[in-house]
């Protein structure tokens, strides 16, 4: 199948397929005499694996490790276990961050119980105060997302 057919069959954008090839996650497809890439069921299967890992919010680096072990089934999966344990830790930390975010948003929402003029809106006032406090603290390191939880590229 051609790249467009692979994209349609797997629900993956053509650009992402090319990116996965470039990054070494998906093996480069052989080309026809007219220079079209030709994909087969092994590409479909591997791409489905990659996409499922991405749906679990795994980074490309994590997926590369998993694929390395998938391609070497005789190896012990100790590193796979460690990788998943670390990823579970990232997810738990993100859940804590999201709960803190939810608490902050609920606190903001409580500042404005009824609709009124935007000039006296408690939510906007609370956001303004928080923004002022954050701009003073901008020189401090930002906790942001958990280190390693996104790994840069999100394809």
PDB file of C-alpha atoms in Angstrom:
ATOM      1  CA  UNK A   1       0.000   0.000   0.000  1.00  0.00           C
ATOM      2  CA  UNK A   2       1.056   3.598  -0.547  1.00  0.00           C
ATOM      3  CA  UNK A   3       1.564   6.073   2.277  1.00  0.00           C
ATOM      4  CA  UNK A   4      -1.904   7.589   1.860  1.00  0.00           C
ATOM      5  CA  UNK A   5      -3.481   4.155   2.194  1.00  0.00           C
ATOM      6  CA  UNK A   6      -1.399   3.436   5.300  1.00  0.00           C
ATOM      7  CA  UNK A   7      -2.449   6.766   6.763  1.00  0.00           C
ATOM      8  CA  UNK A   8      -6.105   6.018   6.132  1.00  0.00           C
ATOM      9  CA  UNK A   9      -5.849   2.436   7.423  1.00  0.00           C
ATOM     10  CA  UNK A  10      -4.249   3.542  10.699  1.00  0.00           C
ATOM     11  CA  UNK A  11      -5.783   6.979  11.232  1.00  0.00           C
ATOM     12  CA  UNK A  12      -2.330   8.562  11.128  1.00  0.00           C
ATOM     13  CA  UNK A  13      -1.370  11.711   9.289  1.00  0.00           C
ATOM     14  CA  UNK A  14       1.049  11.214   6.386  1.00  0.00           C
ATOM     15  CA  UNK A  15       3.451  13.743   7.963  1.00  0.00           C
ATOM     16  CA  UNK A  16       3.558  11.686  11.158  1.00  0.00           C
ATOM     17  CA  UNK A  17       4.296   8.493   9.239  1.00  0.00           C
ATOM     18  CA  UNK A  18       7.228  10.212   7.531  1.00  0.00           C
ATOM     19  CA  UNK A  19       8.353  11.615  10.893  1.00  0.00           C
ATOM     20  CA  UNK A  20       8.241   8.158  12.514  1.00  0.00           C
ATOM     21  CA  UNK A  21      10.358   6.841   9.636  1.00  0.00           C
ATOM     22  CA  UNK A  22      12.859   9.671  10.042  1.00  0.00           C
ATOM     23  CA  UNK A  23      13.062   9.077  13.794  1.00  0.00           C
ATOM     24  CA  UNK A  24      13.648   5.363  13.287  1.00  0.00           C
ATOM     25  CA  UNK A  25      10.421   4.201  14.936  1.00  0.00           C
ATOM     26  CA  UNK A  26       8.953   2.915  11.691  1.00  0.00           C
ATOM     27  CA  UNK A  27      11.230   1.105   9.239  1.00  0.00           C
ATOM     28  CA  UNK A  28      11.772   2.893   5.977  1.00  0.00           C
ATOM     29  CA  UNK A  29       9.507   1.485   3.329  1.00  0.00           C
ATOM     30  CA  UNK A  30      10.976   0.173   0.090  1.00  0.00           C
ATOM     31  CA  UNK A  31      10.237   2.276  -2.968  1.00  0.00           C
ATOM     32  CA  UNK A  32       8.799   1.393  -6.334  1.00  0.00           C
ATOM     33  CA  UNK A  33      10.498   2.253  -9.624  1.00  0.00           C
ATOM     34  CA  UNK A  34       8.350   5.384  -9.682  1.00  0.00           C
ATOM     35  CA  UNK A  35       9.688   6.279  -6.186  1.00  0.00           C
ATOM     36  CA  UNK A  36       6.498   5.585  -4.216  1.00  0.00           C
ATOM     37  CA  UNK A  37       6.904   4.121  -0.758  1.00  0.00           C
ATOM     38  CA  UNK A  38       5.325   0.676  -0.431  1.00  0.00           C
ATOM     39  CA  UNK A  39       4.030  -0.379   2.980  1.00  0.00           C
ATOM     40  CA  UNK A  40       2.784  -3.766   4.170  1.00  0.00           C
ATOM     41  CA  UNK A  41       1.068  -5.311   7.195  1.00  0.00           C
ATOM     42  CA  UNK A  42       4.230  -5.107   9.302  1.00  0.00           C
ATOM     43  CA  UNK A  43       4.120  -1.309   8.945  1.00  0.00           C
ATOM     44  CA  UNK A  44       0.434  -1.289   9.871  1.00  0.00           C
ATOM     45  CA  UNK A  45       1.116  -3.388  12.966  1.00  0.00           C
ATOM     46  CA  UNK A  46       4.113  -1.326  14.082  1.00  0.00           C
ATOM     47  CA  UNK A  47       2.295   1.945  13.497  1.00  0.00           C
ATOM     48  CA  UNK A  48      -0.660   0.665  15.537  1.00  0.00           C
ATOM     49  CA  UNK A  49       1.773  -0.154  18.365  1.00  0.00           C
ATOM     50  CA  UNK A  50       3.329   3.329  18.179  1.00  0.00           C
ATOM     51  CA  UNK A  51      -0.068   5.018  18.138  1.00  0.00           C
ATOM     52  CA  UNK A  52      -1.283   3.001  21.114  1.00  0.00           C
ATOM     53  CA  UNK A  53       1.835   3.933  23.090  1.00  0.00           C
ATOM     54  CA  UNK A  54       1.247   7.596  22.183  1.00  0.00           C
ATOM     55  CA  UNK A  55      -2.362   7.256  23.406  1.00  0.00           C
ATOM     56  CA  UNK A  56      -0.834   6.188  26.744  1.00  0.00           C
ATOM     57  CA  UNK A  57       1.106   9.496  26.633  1.00  0.00           C
ATOM     58  CA  UNK A  58       4.458   7.795  26.162  1.00  0.00           C
ATOM     59  CA  UNK A  59       7.264   9.842  24.724  1.00  0.00           C
ATOM     60  CA  UNK A  60       9.007   8.949  21.479  1.00  0.00           C
ATOM     61  CA  UNK A  61      12.105   8.040  23.493  1.00  0.00           C
ATOM     62  CA  UNK A  62      10.064   5.628  25.618  1.00  0.00           C
ATOM     63  CA  UNK A  63       8.493   4.121  22.503  1.00  0.00           C
ATOM     64  CA  UNK A  64      11.928   3.648  20.928  1.00  0.00           C
ATOM     65  CA  UNK A  65      13.013   1.640  23.967  1.00  0.00           C
ATOM     66  CA  UNK A  66       9.865  -0.486  23.825  1.00  0.00           C
ATOM     67  CA  UNK A  67      10.328  -1.100  20.103  1.00  0.00           C
ATOM     68  CA  UNK A  68      13.950  -2.096  20.659  1.00  0.00           C
ATOM     69  CA  UNK A  69      12.768  -4.828  23.041  1.00  0.00           C
ATOM     70  CA  UNK A  70       9.873  -5.772  20.780  1.00  0.00           C
ATOM     71  CA  UNK A  71      12.435  -6.294  18.007  1.00  0.00           C
ATOM     72  CA  UNK A  72      14.632  -8.417  20.326  1.00  0.00           C
ATOM     73  CA  UNK A  73      12.194 -10.811  22.003  1.00  0.00           C
ATOM     74  CA  UNK A  74      15.018 -12.936  23.455  1.00  0.00           C
ATOM     75  CA  UNK A  75      16.106 -10.106  25.804  1.00  0.00           C
ATOM     76  CA  UNK A  76      14.879  -9.782  29.365  1.00  0.00           C
ATOM     77  CA  UNK A  77      12.162  -7.199  29.850  1.00  0.00           C
ATOM     78  CA  UNK A  78      13.609  -5.722  33.063  1.00  0.00           C
ATOM     79  CA  UNK A  79      14.194  -2.358  31.372  1.00  0.00           C
ATOM     80  CA  UNK A  80      10.642  -2.428  29.975  1.00  0.00           C
ATOM     81  CA  UNK A  81       9.318  -2.914  33.514  1.00  0.00           C
ATOM     82  CA  UNK A  82      11.457  -0.023  34.797  1.00  0.00           C
ATOM     83  CA  UNK A  83      10.317   2.199  31.935  1.00  0.00           C
ATOM     84  CA  UNK A  84       6.670   1.514  32.664  1.00  0.00           C
ATOM     85  CA  UNK A  85       7.159   2.046  36.406  1.00  0.00           C
ATOM     86  CA  UNK A  86       8.744   5.433  35.689  1.00  0.00           C
ATOM     87  CA  UNK A  87       5.940   6.343  33.289  1.00  0.00           C
ATOM     88  CA  UNK A  88       3.344   5.393  35.906  1.00  0.00           C
ATOM     89  CA  UNK A  89       5.153   7.776  38.274  1.00  0.00           C
ATOM     90  CA  UNK A  90       4.920  10.566  35.689  1.00  0.00           C
ATOM     91  CA  UNK A  91       1.212   9.919  35.261  1.00  0.00           C
ATOM     92  CA  UNK A  92       0.666   9.974  39.050  1.00  0.00           C
ATOM     93  CA  UNK A  93       2.526  13.285  39.321  1.00  0.00           C
ATOM     94  CA  UNK A  94       0.476  14.750  36.479  1.00  0.00           C
ATOM     95  CA  UNK A  95      -2.726  13.609  38.180  1.00  0.00           C
ATOM     96  CA  UNK A  96      -1.606  15.458  41.337  1.00  0.00           C
ATOM     97  CA  UNK A  97      -0.881  18.564  39.247  1.00  0.00           C
ATOM     98  CA  UNK A  98      -4.281  18.345  37.568  1.00  0.00           C
ATOM     99  CA  UNK A  99      -6.024  18.009  40.936  1.00  0.00           C
ATOM    100  CA  UNK A 100      -4.181  21.135  42.144  1.00  0.00           C
ATOM    101  CA  UNK A 101      -5.269  22.895  38.955  1.00  0.00           C
ATOM    102  CA  UNK A 102      -8.863  21.805  39.511  1.00  0.00           C
ATOM    103  CA  UNK A 103      -8.757  23.123  43.087  1.00  0.00           C
ATOM    104  CA  UNK A 104      -7.370  26.462  41.892  1.00  0.00           C
ATOM    105  CA  UNK A 105     -10.018  26.761  39.178  1.00  0.00           C
ATOM    106  CA  UNK A 106     -12.811  25.922  41.626  1.00  0.00           C
ATOM    107  CA  UNK A 107     -11.447  28.581  43.985  1.00  0.00           C
ATOM    108  CA  UNK A 108     -11.541  31.109  41.172  1.00  0.00           C
ATOM    109  CA  UNK A 109     -15.073  30.089  40.253  1.00  0.00           C
ATOM    110  CA  UNK A 110     -16.230  30.631  43.835  1.00  0.00           C
ATOM    111  CA  UNK A 111     -15.069  34.249  43.619  1.00  0.00           C
ATOM    112  CA  UNK A 112     -17.919  35.101  41.297  1.00  0.00           C
ATOM    113  CA  UNK A 113     -21.207  33.475  42.283  1.00  0.00           C
ATOM    114  CA  UNK A 114     -23.483  35.560  40.074  1.00  0.00           C
ATOM    115  CA  UNK A 115     -23.074  37.314  36.754  1.00  0.00           C
ATOM    116  CA  UNK A 116     -22.205  41.010  37.073  1.00  0.00           C
ATOM    117  CA  UNK A 117     -20.212  43.667  35.271  1.00  0.00           C
ATOM    118  CA  UNK A 118     -16.855  42.329  34.087  1.00  0.00           C
ATOM    119  CA  UNK A 119     -15.142  45.247  35.852  1.00  0.00           C
ATOM    120  CA  UNK A 120     -16.030  43.733  39.229  1.00  0.00           C
ATOM    121  CA  UNK A 121     -15.842  40.053  38.267  1.00  0.00           C
ATOM    122  CA  UNK A 122     -14.200  38.058  41.012  1.00  0.00           C
ATOM    123  CA  UNK A 123     -12.751  35.546  38.559  1.00  0.00           C
ATOM    124  CA  UNK A 124     -11.053  38.215  36.449  1.00  0.00           C
ATOM    125  CA  UNK A 125      -9.790  39.915  39.618  1.00  0.00           C
ATOM    126  CA  UNK A 126      -8.407  36.629  40.925  1.00  0.00           C
ATOM    127  CA  UNK A 127      -6.701  35.921  37.605  1.00  0.00           C
ATOM    128  CA  UNK A 128      -5.195  39.432  37.632  1.00  0.00           C
ATOM    129  CA  UNK A 129      -3.829  38.976  41.164  1.00  0.00           C
ATOM    130  CA  UNK A 130      -2.393  35.575  40.301  1.00  0.00           C
ATOM    131  CA  UNK A 131      -0.816  36.948  37.109  1.00  0.00           C
ATOM    132  CA  UNK A 132       0.814  39.783  39.088  1.00  0.00           C
ATOM    133  CA  UNK A 133       2.182  37.301  41.628  1.00  0.00           C
ATOM    134  CA  UNK A 134       3.432  35.017  38.868  1.00  0.00           C
ATOM    135  CA  UNK A 135       5.205  37.820  37.000  1.00  0.00           C
ATOM    136  CA  UNK A 136       7.148  38.644  40.181  1.00  0.00           C
ATOM    137  CA  UNK A 137       8.086  34.993  40.548  1.00  0.00           C
ATOM    138  CA  UNK A 138       9.020  34.554  36.875  1.00  0.00           C
ATOM    139  CA  UNK A 139      12.705  34.262  37.698  1.00  0.00           C
ATOM    140  CA  UNK A 140      12.008  31.162  39.807  1.00  0.00           C
ATOM    141  CA  UNK A 141      12.021  27.764  38.052  1.00  0.00           C
ATOM    142  CA  UNK A 142       8.538  26.782  36.907  1.00  0.00           C
ATOM    143  CA  UNK A 143       7.281  23.415  38.093  1.00  0.00           C
ATOM    144  CA  UNK A 144       5.221  23.029  34.911  1.00  0.00           C
ATOM    145  CA  UNK A 145       4.895  19.503  33.649  1.00  0.00           C
ATOM    146  CA  UNK A 146       6.701  16.656  35.261  1.00  0.00           C
ATOM    147  CA  UNK A 147      10.241  16.289  33.953  1.00  0.00           C
ATOM    148  CA  UNK A 148      10.248  13.761  31.144  1.00  0.00           C
ATOM    149  CA  UNK A 149       6.492  13.417  30.948  1.00  0.00           C
ATOM    150  CA  UNK A 150       6.289  14.867  27.474  1.00  0.00           C
ATOM    151  CA  UNK A 151       9.807  14.448  26.173  1.00  0.00           C
ATOM    152  CA  UNK A 152       9.662  17.325  23.718  1.00  0.00           C
ATOM    153  CA  UNK A 153       8.025  16.235  20.489  1.00  0.00           C
ATOM    154  CA  UNK A 154       4.421  15.174  20.815  1.00  0.00           C
ATOM    155  CA  UNK A 155       3.852  13.450  17.513  1.00  0.00           C
TER     156      UNK A 155
END
